[in-house]
Amino acid sequence: MNQLDDKVISMIEKNFPNIIFSKNVHWKEVTTLGIGSFIKLLAEPKNDIDLSSLLKYCYEEQIETFFLGTGSNMVGTDEPFNSIAIRLKSNDFAKIKFGLSHVTVGAGISLYELAVACAEKGFGGFAQLAGIPGTLGGSLRTNAGRLGIEISDKITEISGFDKKGEPWFAASKELEWKYRYSSLPEDIIVTAAILKVTTTEKSKELSIINESIASRNKTYPKERNAGCVFKNPATGHGAGKLIDLTGCKELTLGGAKVSKEHGNFFTNYNNMATEKDFLALALDIKSKVIAKTGIYLSPEIIFANNSSNEKLISTPKPLNILILKGGDSHERPVSLESAAGVSKALRDAGYNVKEYDIQQPVITDEMTKNIDVVFPVLHGGFGENGKIQAELEKRNLRFVGSNSKASQIIIDKLKTKNIFVENGIPTAPFAVLNDGEKTFPSNLNLPVVVKAPNEGSTFGVAIVKDMSEWDNALKIASGDVSGMILVEQFINGYELTAGILDGKPLPLVHICPPCDFYDFDAKYTHQQGETHYITPPDPKIIPLEIQKQVQEFALKAYKATGAEHMARVDVLLSKDELKPYFLELNSIPGFTASSLLPKAAAAVDVPYIQLCGILVQLAAKRQFR
C-alpha cells in the first residue's frame, strides 16, 4: 500500500474538490476515548457519487481506507495513522426520509437522533436504542442492542459500497444476525438503510427515550471512554459482571483505567492513556476473566491499528475442546442431551469445540488432532468406569473429571460404600449378594433398596416393601458387570445431593420427586409428574447446621475416593433423626437442563456457561502422572 505523504495527499485533494478533507486530525477530536496521535487525512464525502469515486481512486492507487463513524467504540493509534479515514457525517448521509411504515436513514445518523426524529413523527421502536452512542452504520455492523431490542429487529434493506467503489445492496434476510454480530462483509461501507417503524404516541416514545438516556447516565462513566470494551457472552453473566468477579474495578495500566461505575468501560485516565496502555489493560482483564470464570471475552471495541485488533481477538489463544458423547450404556440419551448443552456453552464461552459420538472406549489420532482438552460427557458404562479415562491417560491427554483409578472406584457403589465405612462417612446398612443368590440378608429388615452396583441414573434399582416384590427386584438388578447385587436398608428421608466443584462444596439441592424415590422418570421424563428442586434447602426443614454437616461429609467422600474437578454426592437425610446416609458419588454428573450440579452451581452465581468453562480450565492445568 502507498504511504500517505504530502505529495499523495495533495493529489487526492486536487482530484476531489467537493469532498471535505482535514489533515493531521488528532484522535481526541474524532473519538469518544481520545487515545492516539493523529490521522494524516480525514475525508468527509457529501454524497454517494463522491464516496464511490474516492473509493475507486484509493483502490486503484493502493491507498488504504478506513471507515470512521462517531468514534464511539474506537481506539486510535499511537503512531500517525497512514490510512485515509472516511467519515459519513453530513448531507446525504445525515438525512431521514419517512414513509407510511418505514424510514430511510443515512448511515451517519446517530441512534439517538433516529429515535427522536421517529418519535416526533409519531413512530416508535427505537427508543430503547437511544442510549447507544453510535451511528446507524456502525450499529449495523455490530448489531447493536440495548434493553431487549437489537437494530437487526428493525432492518429491511441496507445499501452501501465495497472498497472498490462498487454499489452493494442486501435485504436483511440475506444477512446473518446474532448477538452483537452481523455478517456484513468487512469491505462494505454502509451508506443508508431502510427500517420498519410502528405508529405510537409521541409523548410516550419521548418519555422512553429520556428514560433510556437517564439509565445510561447512571451506570456509564463520565470520563472519556469507548463504550463497552467486550461483548456480553450469549448466556450467563454480562462482561461487566465477569470483570467485577476478577476484582479489577479501577485497575490501572499507564493511563488506561477500569471504570469504578461499570467494569466493562475503560477510561482515558487524566487524558494520559495510549493505545499501548489500553491494549495491555484489555489483554490483562481478558486473561484474568478466563482464569476466574473460564470464559473468553470477545472485543466490542475496534482498534484502528489492525495488529492491535488481532492481538486482542486471539490472545490468549482459545483452547480446542473435544466433547466425547453417546457411549453404549443405558444413559446414552442423557449423555447426548448433556453434550449438546456443554458444547453450546463452551462455544458461547469462546472455545473451539468439536464433538465425537463414541460407542466404545477407543481414542483415535483423528479425534484428538490439535485438541487441548477432552471433555467426556459420557454417563455410565465405559464413560465413568475408568476405561475412557485410562485411554486418555495413555495418550497424555488432559481431560475433565476424575482419573481412571478414581473413576473405577466411584462407579462401583460397593467400593464406594466400603470407602465410606473406612472413613467414618455415614451410610445405610447394606449387604452384598452374588448374582443368582436369593436369600434375604439377615442384617436387614424390610423395606430395602435393591441396586445394580455399577449402573447410574437409577437403572437397576427397586424398592422392596414386601417379600412378594423380592424376586422381581433381584431380576431388575441382575446383569450388573460386577456379578453382584447391592441391598441397602431403606431410609425414609429427604433426598439431597451435594455438588463439589474444584474441591469446594456447593449448596445442597433438596430433591422432591413425585414418586417414592428419585428414579429415571423423576429425573428426565416426568411422566408421573414434575420433580421440584429446592436450592439451597429450606432451613426450616433442614437446619443450616445439618446442611453444613452434609457438605463436610460430602467433601470428605470426594477426597477419599480421589475425585477431581467435580462430583455429585447423593445423600438421604432421615426424617426422624435428621441423620445423613451417604449413598454414592457420580464422577460425571448430568449436564442437562434439569441436572443437579448445574443447579447447585447456579445457586452460588456460577451460570452453566461458567461452570463448563471452569471445568475446562481445571483440566487444562492437569498434571500428568
Coordinates of C-alpha atoms in Angstrom, one line a residue:
M1 CA 0.0 0.0 0.0
N2 CA 1.2 3.6 -0.8
Q3 CA 2.2 5.8 2.0
L4 CA 0.2 9.0 2.7
D5 CA 2.9 11.5 2.1
D6 CA 2.4 15.2 1.3
K7 CA 2.5 14.5 -2.4
V8 CA -0.2 11.8 -2.3
I9 CA -2.4 13.9 -0.1
S10 CA -2.2 16.9 -2.4
M11 CA -3.1 14.8 -5.4
I12 CA -6.2 13.4 -3.5
E13 CA -7.3 16.9 -2.5
K14 CA -6.9 18.1 -6.1
N15 CA -8.9 15.2 -7.6
F16 CA -11.8 15.5 -5.2
P17 CA -12.6 19.2 -4.7
N18 CA -16.2 18.5 -3.5
I19 CA -15.0 16.4 -0.5
I20 CA -14.1 18.0 2.8
F21 CA -10.6 17.0 3.8
S22 CA -8.9 17.6 7.1
K23 CA -5.2 16.9 7.7
N24 CA -3.4 15.8 10.8
V25 CA -6.6 15.3 12.8
H26 CA -6.0 14.2 16.4
W27 CA -7.9 11.1 17.5
K28 CA -9.2 13.0 20.5
E29 CA -11.2 15.2 18.1
V30 CA -13.0 12.3 16.4
T31 CA -13.3 9.6 19.1
T32 CA -15.0 9.5 22.5
L33 CA -12.0 7.8 24.0
G34 CA -9.5 10.3 22.8
I35 CA -6.5 8.0 22.6
G36 CA -3.8 8.2 19.9
S37 CA -1.7 10.6 17.9
F38 CA -3.3 11.8 14.7
I39 CA -4.9 10.8 11.4
K40 CA -3.0 12.0 8.4
L41 CA -6.1 12.6 6.3
L42 CA -9.8 12.6 7.2
A43 CA -12.3 12.6 4.3
E44 CA -16.0 13.6 4.6
P45 CA -17.9 13.0 1.3
K46 CA -21.2 14.6 0.9
N47 CA -23.0 12.1 -1.3
D48 CA -22.8 8.6 -2.8
I49 CA -21.2 9.8 -6.0
D50 CA -18.2 11.4 -4.3
L51 CA -17.8 8.5 -1.9
S52 CA -17.8 5.9 -4.8
S53 CA -15.3 8.0 -6.7
L54 CA -12.9 8.3 -3.8
L55 CA -13.1 4.6 -3.0
K56 CA -12.4 3.7 -6.6
Y57 CA -9.4 6.0 -6.7
C58 CA -7.9 4.7 -3.5
Y59 CA -8.4 1.1 -4.6
E60 CA -6.6 1.8 -7.9
E61 CA -3.8 3.7 -6.3
Q62 CA -3.4 1.2 -3.5
I63 CA -4.2 3.7 -0.7
E64 CA -5.7 2.1 2.4
T65 CA -9.1 3.4 3.6
F66 CA -10.7 3.2 7.0
F67 CA -14.3 3.8 7.9
L68 CA -14.9 6.0 10.9
G69 CA -18.3 6.7 12.4
T70 CA -18.8 8.8 15.5
G71 CA -15.7 7.1 17.0
S72 CA -17.7 5.9 20.0
N73 CA -16.1 2.4 20.1
M74 CA -12.8 3.3 18.5
V75 CA -9.2 3.2 19.9
G76 CA -6.8 5.4 17.9
T77 CA -3.2 4.7 17.1
D78 CA 0.0 5.7 18.9
E79 CA 1.7 6.2 15.6
P80 CA 0.5 8.6 12.8
F81 CA -2.4 6.8 11.0
N82 CA -1.4 6.1 7.4
S83 CA -4.9 5.2 6.0
I84 CA -7.5 7.7 4.8
A85 CA -10.2 7.8 7.5
I86 CA -13.6 8.3 5.9
R87 CA -16.5 9.7 7.9
L88 CA -20.1 9.9 6.7
K89 CA -21.3 12.7 8.8
S90 CA -23.4 15.2 6.8
N91 CA -25.6 16.0 3.8
D92 CA -27.0 12.8 2.2
F93 CA -25.6 10.6 4.9
A94 CA -27.4 12.5 7.7
K95 CA -30.9 12.5 6.2
I96 CA -34.0 10.8 7.4
K97 CA -37.0 10.2 5.0
F98 CA -40.3 8.9 6.3
G99 CA -42.7 6.6 4.5
L100 CA -46.0 5.2 5.7
S101 CA -44.5 2.2 7.5
H102 CA -40.8 2.6 7.0
V103 CA -38.0 5.2 7.3
T104 CA -34.9 5.6 5.1
V105 CA -31.9 6.6 7.2
G106 CA -28.4 7.8 6.3
A107 CA -25.6 5.9 7.9
G108 CA -24.2 9.0 9.7
I109 CA -27.4 9.5 11.8
S110 CA -26.9 8.6 15.5
L111 CA -29.3 6.2 17.1
Y112 CA -30.4 9.0 19.5
E113 CA -31.2 11.3 16.5
L114 CA -33.1 8.4 14.8
A115 CA -35.1 7.7 17.9
V116 CA -36.1 11.3 18.5
A117 CA -36.9 12.0 14.8
C118 CA -39.1 9.0 14.7
A119 CA -40.9 9.9 17.9
E120 CA -41.6 13.4 16.6
K121 CA -43.3 11.9 13.6
G122 CA -45.4 9.5 15.8
F123 CA -43.2 6.5 15.0
G124 CA -41.7 4.1 17.6
G125 CA -39.5 1.1 18.0
F126 CA -36.1 2.8 18.5
A127 CA -36.4 4.5 21.9
Q128 CA -34.6 1.7 23.8
L129 CA -31.6 2.2 21.4
A130 CA -31.3 5.9 22.0
G131 CA -28.8 5.3 24.8
I132 CA -26.3 3.7 22.4
P133 CA -23.6 6.3 21.4
G134 CA -23.1 5.4 17.8
T135 CA -24.2 5.9 14.2
L136 CA -26.6 3.7 12.3
G137 CA -23.8 2.4 10.1
G138 CA -21.6 1.3 13.0
S139 CA -24.6 -0.1 14.8
L140 CA -25.5 -2.3 11.9
R141 CA -22.1 -3.9 11.8
T142 CA -22.2 -4.9 15.4
N143 CA -26.0 -5.5 15.6
A144 CA -26.1 -3.0 18.5
G145 CA -28.8 -3.6 21.0
R146 CA -30.0 -2.5 24.4
L147 CA -32.9 -3.2 26.8
G148 CA -34.1 -6.2 24.8
I149 CA -34.0 -4.5 21.4
E150 CA -31.5 -5.1 18.6
I151 CA -31.1 -2.9 15.5
S152 CA -31.5 -6.1 13.3
D153 CA -35.1 -6.3 14.5
K154 CA -35.9 -3.2 12.5
I155 CA -33.9 -3.6 9.3
T156 CA -35.5 -4.2 5.9
E157 CA -32.7 -3.3 3.4
I158 CA -29.1 -1.9 3.6
S159 CA -27.1 -0.1 0.9
G160 CA -23.5 0.8 0.6
F161 CA -20.3 0.4 -1.4
D162 CA -17.4 -2.0 -1.3
K163 CA -13.8 -0.8 -1.2
K164 CA -13.6 -0.8 -5.0
G165 CA -16.4 1.8 -5.0
E166 CA -19.0 -0.6 -6.4
P167 CA -22.6 -0.4 -5.2
W168 CA -23.7 -3.0 -2.7
F169 CA -27.3 -3.9 -1.5
A170 CA -28.7 -6.5 0.7
A171 CA -32.1 -7.4 2.2
S172 CA -32.0 -8.0 6.0
K173 CA -33.0 -11.7 5.5
E174 CA -29.9 -12.2 3.3
L175 CA -27.6 -11.5 6.2
E176 CA -27.0 -13.4 9.4
W177 CA -27.8 -11.6 12.6
K178 CA -26.7 -12.8 16.0
Y179 CA -25.9 -11.3 19.4
R180 CA -23.5 -8.3 18.7
Y181 CA -22.8 -9.8 15.2
S182 CA -23.8 -9.3 11.6
S183 CA -22.4 -10.9 8.5
L184 CA -22.0 -7.6 6.8
P185 CA -18.8 -8.0 4.7
E186 CA -15.7 -6.3 6.2
D187 CA -15.1 -4.4 3.0
I188 CA -18.5 -2.7 2.9
I189 CA -19.2 0.8 4.0
V190 CA -22.9 1.3 4.8
T191 CA -24.4 4.5 3.4
A192 CA -28.1 4.0 4.3
A193 CA -30.7 1.6 5.5
I194 CA -34.5 1.2 5.3
L195 CA -36.0 0.4 8.7
K196 CA -39.5 -0.7 9.8
V197 CA -41.5 1.6 12.0
T198 CA -44.7 1.4 14.0
T199 CA -47.1 4.1 15.0
T200 CA -47.1 5.3 18.6
E201 CA -47.8 8.2 20.8
K202 CA -45.2 10.9 20.5
S203 CA -45.1 11.7 24.3
K204 CA -44.9 8.1 25.2
E205 CA -41.9 7.5 22.9
L206 CA -40.1 10.6 24.0
S207 CA -40.6 9.5 27.6
I208 CA -39.0 6.1 26.9
I209 CA -36.1 7.8 25.2
N210 CA -35.5 10.1 28.2
E211 CA -35.6 7.0 30.5
S212 CA -33.1 5.2 28.3
I213 CA -30.7 8.2 28.4
A214 CA -31.1 8.6 32.2
S215 CA -30.5 4.8 32.7
R216 CA -27.3 5.0 30.7
N217 CA -26.1 8.1 32.6
K218 CA -26.5 6.4 35.9
T219 CA -24.1 3.5 35.1
Y220 CA -21.8 4.9 32.4
P221 CA -18.6 6.7 33.5
K222 CA -18.3 10.4 32.9
E223 CA -14.6 10.2 31.9
R224 CA -13.6 9.7 28.2
N225 CA -14.3 6.1 27.2
A226 CA -15.0 3.9 24.1
G227 CA -18.2 2.3 25.5
C228 CA -18.3 -1.4 26.2
V229 CA -14.9 -2.9 25.7
F230 CA -16.1 -6.5 25.5
K231 CA -19.2 -8.1 24.1
N232 CA -21.5 -9.8 26.6
P233 CA -21.4 -13.6 26.3
A234 CA -24.6 -15.0 24.7
T235 CA -25.6 -16.6 28.1
G236 CA -24.7 -16.2 31.7
H237 CA -23.3 -13.0 33.2
G238 CA -22.5 -9.9 31.2
A239 CA -18.9 -8.8 30.6
G240 CA -19.1 -6.2 33.3
K241 CA -20.1 -8.7 35.9
L242 CA -17.4 -11.1 34.8
I243 CA -14.8 -8.4 35.1
D244 CA -16.2 -7.5 38.5
L245 CA -15.7 -11.1 39.6
T246 CA -12.0 -10.7 39.0
G247 CA -11.8 -7.8 41.4
C248 CA -10.5 -5.4 38.7
K249 CA -12.6 -2.4 39.3
E250 CA -10.4 0.7 39.0
L251 CA -7.4 -1.4 37.9
T252 CA -5.0 1.0 36.0
L253 CA -2.2 0.3 33.5
G254 CA -0.5 3.5 32.4
G255 CA -3.3 5.9 31.6
A256 CA -6.0 3.3 30.9
K257 CA -8.3 2.6 33.9
V258 CA -11.2 0.2 34.5
S259 CA -14.2 2.4 35.5
K260 CA -15.5 2.2 39.0
E261 CA -19.0 2.7 37.7
H262 CA -19.0 -0.2 35.2
G263 CA -16.3 -2.9 34.8
N264 CA -16.8 -3.1 31.0
F265 CA -15.8 0.5 30.5
F266 CA -12.1 1.5 30.4
T267 CA -11.4 5.2 30.7
N268 CA -8.7 7.5 29.4
Y269 CA -7.5 8.4 32.9
N270 CA -6.4 12.1 33.1
N271 CA -6.3 12.0 29.3
M272 CA -2.9 10.3 29.5
A273 CA -3.7 6.9 28.0
T274 CA -2.1 5.5 24.9
E275 CA -3.1 2.7 22.5
K276 CA -0.4 0.5 24.2
D277 CA -1.9 1.2 27.6
F278 CA -5.4 0.4 26.5
L279 CA -4.4 -2.9 24.7
A280 CA -2.3 -4.0 27.7
L281 CA -5.2 -3.4 30.1
A282 CA -7.7 -5.2 27.9
L283 CA -5.4 -8.2 27.5
D284 CA -4.8 -8.3 31.2
I285 CA -8.5 -8.2 32.0
K286 CA -9.3 -10.9 29.4
S287 CA -6.7 -13.2 30.9
K288 CA -8.0 -12.6 34.4
V289 CA -11.6 -13.3 33.3
I290 CA -10.5 -16.6 31.7
A291 CA -8.6 -17.7 34.8
K292 CA -11.5 -16.8 37.1
T293 CA -14.5 -17.8 35.1
G294 CA -13.3 -19.9 32.1
I295 CA -14.8 -17.5 29.6
Y296 CA -13.0 -15.9 26.7
L297 CA -14.3 -12.3 26.2
S298 CA -14.7 -11.1 22.7
P299 CA -13.9 -7.4 22.0
E300 CA -16.6 -5.0 21.1
I301 CA -14.3 -2.0 20.7
I302 CA -12.2 -1.7 17.5
F303 CA -8.6 -0.6 17.2
A304 CA -7.7 1.5 14.2
N305 CA -4.4 -0.4 14.3
N306 CA -5.3 -3.8 12.8
S307 CA -2.5 -5.6 14.6
S308 CA -3.8 -4.5 18.0
N309 CA -7.3 -5.8 16.9
E310 CA -5.9 -9.2 16.0
K311 CA -3.8 -9.4 19.2
L312 CA -6.9 -8.7 21.4
I313 CA -9.0 -11.2 19.5
S314 CA -6.5 -14.0 19.5
T315 CA -4.7 -13.6 22.8
P316 CA -4.8 -15.8 24.7
K317 CA -5.5 -18.4 22.0
P318 CA -8.8 -20.2 22.7
L319 CA -8.4 -23.9 23.7
N320 CA -9.6 -26.6 21.3
I321 CA -12.0 -28.9 23.1
L322 CA -13.1 -32.4 22.2
I323 CA -16.5 -33.4 23.5
L324 CA -17.0 -37.2 23.8
K325 CA -20.6 -38.1 23.9
G326 CA -23.1 -41.0 23.5
G327 CA -21.5 -44.2 24.8
D328 CA -23.2 -47.6 25.0
S329 CA -24.8 -47.5 28.4
H330 CA -28.5 -47.1 29.4
E331 CA -27.7 -43.4 29.9
R332 CA -26.8 -42.8 26.2
P333 CA -29.8 -40.4 25.6
V334 CA -28.9 -38.4 28.7
S335 CA -25.3 -38.2 27.5
L336 CA -26.3 -36.8 24.1
E337 CA -28.6 -34.2 25.8
S338 CA -25.8 -33.2 28.3
A339 CA -23.2 -33.0 25.5
A340 CA -25.4 -30.7 23.4
G341 CA -25.6 -28.3 26.4
V342 CA -21.9 -28.4 27.2
S343 CA -20.9 -27.9 23.5
K344 CA -23.1 -24.9 23.2
A345 CA -21.9 -23.4 26.5
L346 CA -18.3 -23.8 25.6
R347 CA -18.8 -22.3 22.1
D348 CA -20.6 -19.4 23.7
A349 CA -17.6 -19.1 26.1
G350 CA -15.2 -18.7 23.2
Y351 CA -13.7 -22.2 22.8
N352 CA -13.2 -24.1 19.6
V353 CA -15.3 -27.3 20.0
K354 CA -15.7 -30.5 18.1
E355 CA -17.8 -33.5 19.1
Y356 CA -17.5 -37.2 18.7
D357 CA -20.2 -39.8 19.3
I358 CA -18.4 -42.9 20.5
Q359 CA -19.8 -46.3 21.4
Q360 CA -16.6 -48.0 22.5
P361 CA -13.7 -46.8 24.6
V362 CA -11.4 -46.1 21.7
I363 CA -9.5 -42.9 21.2
T364 CA -8.0 -42.2 17.7
D365 CA -5.4 -39.8 16.3
E366 CA -8.1 -38.2 14.1
M367 CA -10.3 -37.5 17.2
T368 CA -7.6 -35.8 19.2
K369 CA -5.7 -33.9 16.5
N370 CA -4.9 -30.4 17.7
I371 CA -7.0 -31.0 20.8
D372 CA -6.0 -29.2 24.1
V373 CA -8.7 -30.7 26.4
V374 CA -11.1 -33.6 26.2
F375 CA -14.5 -33.3 28.0
P376 CA -16.0 -36.7 28.4
V377 CA -19.8 -36.2 28.7
L378 CA -20.4 -39.9 29.0
H379 CA -22.7 -41.2 31.7
G380 CA -22.4 -44.7 32.9
G381 CA -20.5 -47.6 31.2
F382 CA -17.0 -47.0 29.9
G383 CA -17.5 -43.3 30.3
E384 CA -17.5 -43.4 34.1
N385 CA -15.8 -46.8 34.9
G386 CA -12.3 -45.5 34.1
K387 CA -11.9 -47.1 30.7
I388 CA -12.1 -44.0 28.6
Q389 CA -10.0 -42.1 31.2
A390 CA -7.3 -44.8 31.0
E391 CA -7.2 -44.4 27.2
L392 CA -6.8 -40.6 27.6
E393 CA -4.1 -41.1 30.2
K394 CA -2.1 -43.4 27.8
R395 CA -2.0 -40.5 25.3
N396 CA -1.1 -37.9 27.9
L397 CA -4.3 -36.0 27.0
R398 CA -5.7 -33.5 29.5
F399 CA -9.4 -34.2 30.3
V400 CA -12.2 -33.0 32.5
G401 CA -13.1 -35.1 35.6
S402 CA -11.6 -37.8 37.8
N403 CA -8.7 -40.0 36.7
S404 CA -9.1 -43.7 35.8
K405 CA -8.3 -45.0 39.2
A406 CA -10.9 -42.8 41.0
S407 CA -13.4 -43.4 38.3
Q408 CA -13.2 -47.2 38.8
I409 CA -13.9 -46.7 42.5
I410 CA -16.7 -44.1 42.1
I411 CA -18.7 -46.1 39.5
D412 CA -18.8 -49.1 41.9
K413 CA -21.3 -48.5 44.7
L414 CA -19.8 -51.4 46.7
K415 CA -16.3 -49.9 46.6
T416 CA -17.6 -46.5 47.4
K417 CA -19.6 -47.7 50.4
N418 CA -16.6 -49.5 51.7
I419 CA -14.6 -46.2 51.5
F420 CA -17.5 -44.5 53.3
V421 CA -17.2 -47.1 56.1
E422 CA -13.4 -46.8 56.3
N423 CA -13.5 -43.0 56.5
G424 CA -16.4 -42.7 59.0
I425 CA -18.8 -41.3 56.5
P426 CA -22.3 -42.5 57.5
T427 CA -24.0 -44.8 55.0
A428 CA -27.1 -47.0 55.1
P429 CA -26.6 -50.6 56.4
F430 CA -26.1 -52.9 53.4
A431 CA -25.4 -56.4 52.2
V432 CA -24.0 -57.9 49.0
L433 CA -25.5 -60.8 47.1
N434 CA -23.9 -62.7 44.3
D435 CA -25.9 -62.7 41.1
G436 CA -28.3 -65.6 41.3
E437 CA -28.3 -65.6 45.1
K438 CA -31.9 -65.0 46.5
T439 CA -31.6 -65.3 50.3
F440 CA -32.8 -62.1 52.1
P441 CA -29.9 -60.6 54.1
S442 CA -30.1 -61.4 57.8
N443 CA -28.8 -58.0 58.8
L444 CA -31.5 -56.0 57.1
N445 CA -35.3 -55.6 57.5
L446 CA -38.0 -54.6 55.1
P447 CA -38.2 -52.2 53.4
V448 CA -34.9 -52.4 51.4
V449 CA -33.5 -51.0 48.2
V450 CA -32.0 -53.4 45.7
K451 CA -29.4 -51.9 43.3
A452 CA -27.2 -52.9 40.4
P453 CA -23.8 -51.6 41.8
N454 CA -22.4 -50.3 38.5
E455 CA -25.3 -48.6 36.9
G456 CA -26.3 -44.9 37.0
S457 CA -29.4 -42.8 36.6
T458 CA -31.2 -45.3 39.0
F459 CA -31.2 -48.0 36.3
G460 CA -31.5 -51.4 38.0
V461 CA -32.9 -50.0 41.3
A462 CA -36.1 -51.2 43.0
I463 CA -37.6 -50.7 46.5
V464 CA -38.9 -53.8 48.2
K465 CA -41.6 -53.2 50.7
D466 CA -43.0 -56.8 50.8
M467 CA -41.3 -60.1 50.2
S468 CA -43.6 -60.7 47.2
E469 CA -41.5 -58.0 45.5
W470 CA -38.2 -59.5 46.3
D471 CA -37.6 -61.8 43.3
N472 CA -38.6 -59.2 40.8
A473 CA -36.3 -56.7 42.4
L474 CA -33.4 -59.1 42.1
K475 CA -34.2 -59.6 38.5
I476 CA -34.2 -55.9 37.9
A477 CA -30.8 -55.5 39.5
S478 CA -29.2 -58.6 37.8
G479 CA -26.9 -58.4 34.9
D480 CA -24.6 -55.9 36.5
V481 CA -21.0 -56.3 35.2
S482 CA -19.7 -57.0 38.7
G483 CA -21.9 -60.0 39.0
M484 CA -23.2 -58.7 42.4
I485 CA -26.3 -57.1 43.8
L486 CA -26.3 -54.4 46.5
V487 CA -29.1 -54.4 49.1
E488 CA -29.4 -51.4 51.3
Q489 CA -31.7 -50.6 54.2
F490 CA -34.4 -48.3 53.1
I491 CA -34.1 -44.9 54.7
N492 CA -37.3 -42.8 54.9
G493 CA -35.6 -39.5 54.3
Y494 CA -35.2 -36.3 52.4
E495 CA -33.3 -36.8 49.1
L496 CA -30.4 -34.5 48.9
T497 CA -27.4 -34.1 46.6
A498 CA -24.2 -32.3 47.4
G499 CA -22.2 -30.9 44.5
I500 CA -18.4 -30.5 44.6
L501 CA -16.6 -28.1 42.3
D502 CA -12.8 -27.8 42.3
G503 CA -12.6 -29.2 45.8
K504 CA -15.2 -26.9 47.2
P505 CA -18.8 -27.8 48.3
L506 CA -21.7 -26.2 46.5
P507 CA -25.1 -25.6 48.2
L508 CA -27.2 -28.7 48.7
V509 CA -30.1 -29.5 46.4
H510 CA -33.3 -30.8 48.1
I511 CA -35.0 -33.1 45.6
C512 CA -38.7 -33.6 45.9
P513 CA -39.8 -36.3 43.4
P514 CA -43.5 -37.0 42.7
C515 CA -43.0 -40.7 43.4
D516 CA -41.3 -42.9 46.1
F517 CA -37.8 -42.1 45.0
Y518 CA -35.7 -40.1 42.5
D519 CA -35.9 -42.6 39.6
F520 CA -35.2 -42.1 35.9
D521 CA -38.6 -40.8 35.2
A522 CA -38.4 -38.3 38.1
K523 CA -35.0 -37.1 36.7
Y524 CA -35.7 -36.9 33.0
T525 CA -39.1 -38.0 31.5
H526 CA -41.6 -36.7 34.2
Q527 CA -44.4 -39.0 33.1
Q528 CA -45.5 -39.3 36.8
G529 CA -45.2 -35.6 37.4
E530 CA -42.6 -32.9 37.8
T531 CA -39.8 -33.1 40.3
H532 CA -39.2 -30.0 42.4
Y533 CA -35.7 -28.8 43.4
I534 CA -35.0 -26.5 46.3
T535 CA -31.6 -24.9 46.3
P536 CA -30.4 -24.4 49.0
P537 CA -32.9 -26.4 51.1
D538 CA -35.4 -24.6 53.4
P539 CA -33.6 -24.2 56.7
K540 CA -36.9 -24.7 58.5
I541 CA -37.0 -28.3 57.1
I542 CA -33.2 -28.9 57.0
P543 CA -31.4 -26.7 59.6
L544 CA -28.3 -24.9 58.4
E545 CA -26.0 -26.8 60.8
I546 CA -27.3 -30.1 59.2
Q547 CA -26.7 -28.7 55.7
K548 CA -23.1 -27.8 56.7
Q549 CA -22.5 -31.2 58.2
V550 CA -23.7 -32.9 55.0
Q551 CA -21.4 -30.7 52.9
E552 CA -18.4 -31.5 55.1
F553 CA -19.1 -35.3 54.8
A554 CA -19.6 -34.9 51.0
L555 CA -16.2 -33.2 50.7
K556 CA -14.6 -35.9 52.7
A557 CA -16.1 -38.5 50.4
Y558 CA -14.8 -36.5 47.4
K559 CA -11.3 -36.6 48.7
A560 CA -11.4 -40.2 50.0
T561 CA -12.4 -41.5 46.6
G562 CA -9.8 -39.4 44.8
A563 CA -12.3 -37.5 42.7
E564 CA -11.1 -34.5 40.7
H565 CA -12.7 -31.3 39.3
M566 CA -16.3 -32.2 40.1
A567 CA -18.6 -34.7 41.7
R568 CA -22.1 -35.1 42.8
V569 CA -22.7 -36.9 46.2
D570 CA -26.1 -38.4 46.8
V571 CA -27.5 -38.4 50.3
L572 CA -30.6 -39.4 52.3
L573 CA -31.4 -37.4 55.4
S574 CA -33.6 -39.4 57.7
K575 CA -36.8 -37.6 58.6
D576 CA -36.9 -38.8 62.1
E577 CA -33.3 -38.1 63.3
L578 CA -32.1 -35.8 60.5
K579 CA -29.1 -38.1 60.2
P580 CA -27.4 -38.2 56.8
Y581 CA -26.8 -41.5 55.0
F582 CA -24.4 -41.3 52.0
L583 CA -25.3 -43.4 49.1
E584 CA -22.9 -42.8 46.2
L585 CA -20.9 -40.4 44.1
N586 CA -21.1 -39.5 40.4
S587 CA -17.8 -38.6 38.7
I588 CA -19.5 -37.2 35.6
P589 CA -22.8 -35.7 36.8
G590 CA -25.5 -34.8 34.3
F591 CA -25.4 -31.5 32.4
T592 CA -29.0 -31.4 31.1
A593 CA -31.4 -28.6 31.9
S594 CA -32.7 -30.5 34.9
S595 CA -29.3 -31.8 36.1
L596 CA -28.3 -31.2 39.7
L597 CA -24.7 -30.0 39.6
P598 CA -25.6 -27.0 37.3
K599 CA -28.4 -26.2 39.7
A600 CA -26.1 -26.2 42.7
A601 CA -23.5 -24.0 40.8
A602 CA -26.2 -21.5 39.8
A603 CA -27.2 -21.1 43.5
V604 CA -23.7 -19.5 44.1
D605 CA -24.0 -17.3 41.0
V606 CA -22.0 -19.7 38.7
P607 CA -24.1 -19.9 35.5
Y608 CA -24.0 -23.0 33.3
I609 CA -21.6 -21.4 30.7
Q610 CA -19.2 -20.5 33.5
L611 CA -19.4 -24.0 35.1
C612 CA -18.4 -25.6 31.8
G613 CA -15.6 -23.1 31.3
I614 CA -14.2 -23.5 34.8
L615 CA -14.1 -27.3 34.4
V616 CA -12.2 -27.0 31.1
Q617 CA -9.7 -24.6 32.6
L618 CA -9.1 -27.0 35.5
A619 CA -8.5 -29.8 33.1
A620 CA -6.0 -27.6 31.1
K621 CA -3.9 -27.5 34.3
R622 CA -3.9 -31.2 34.8
Q623 CA -0.6 -32.7 35.7
F624 CA 0.5 -35.9 34.0
R625 CA 1.5 -38.7 36.4

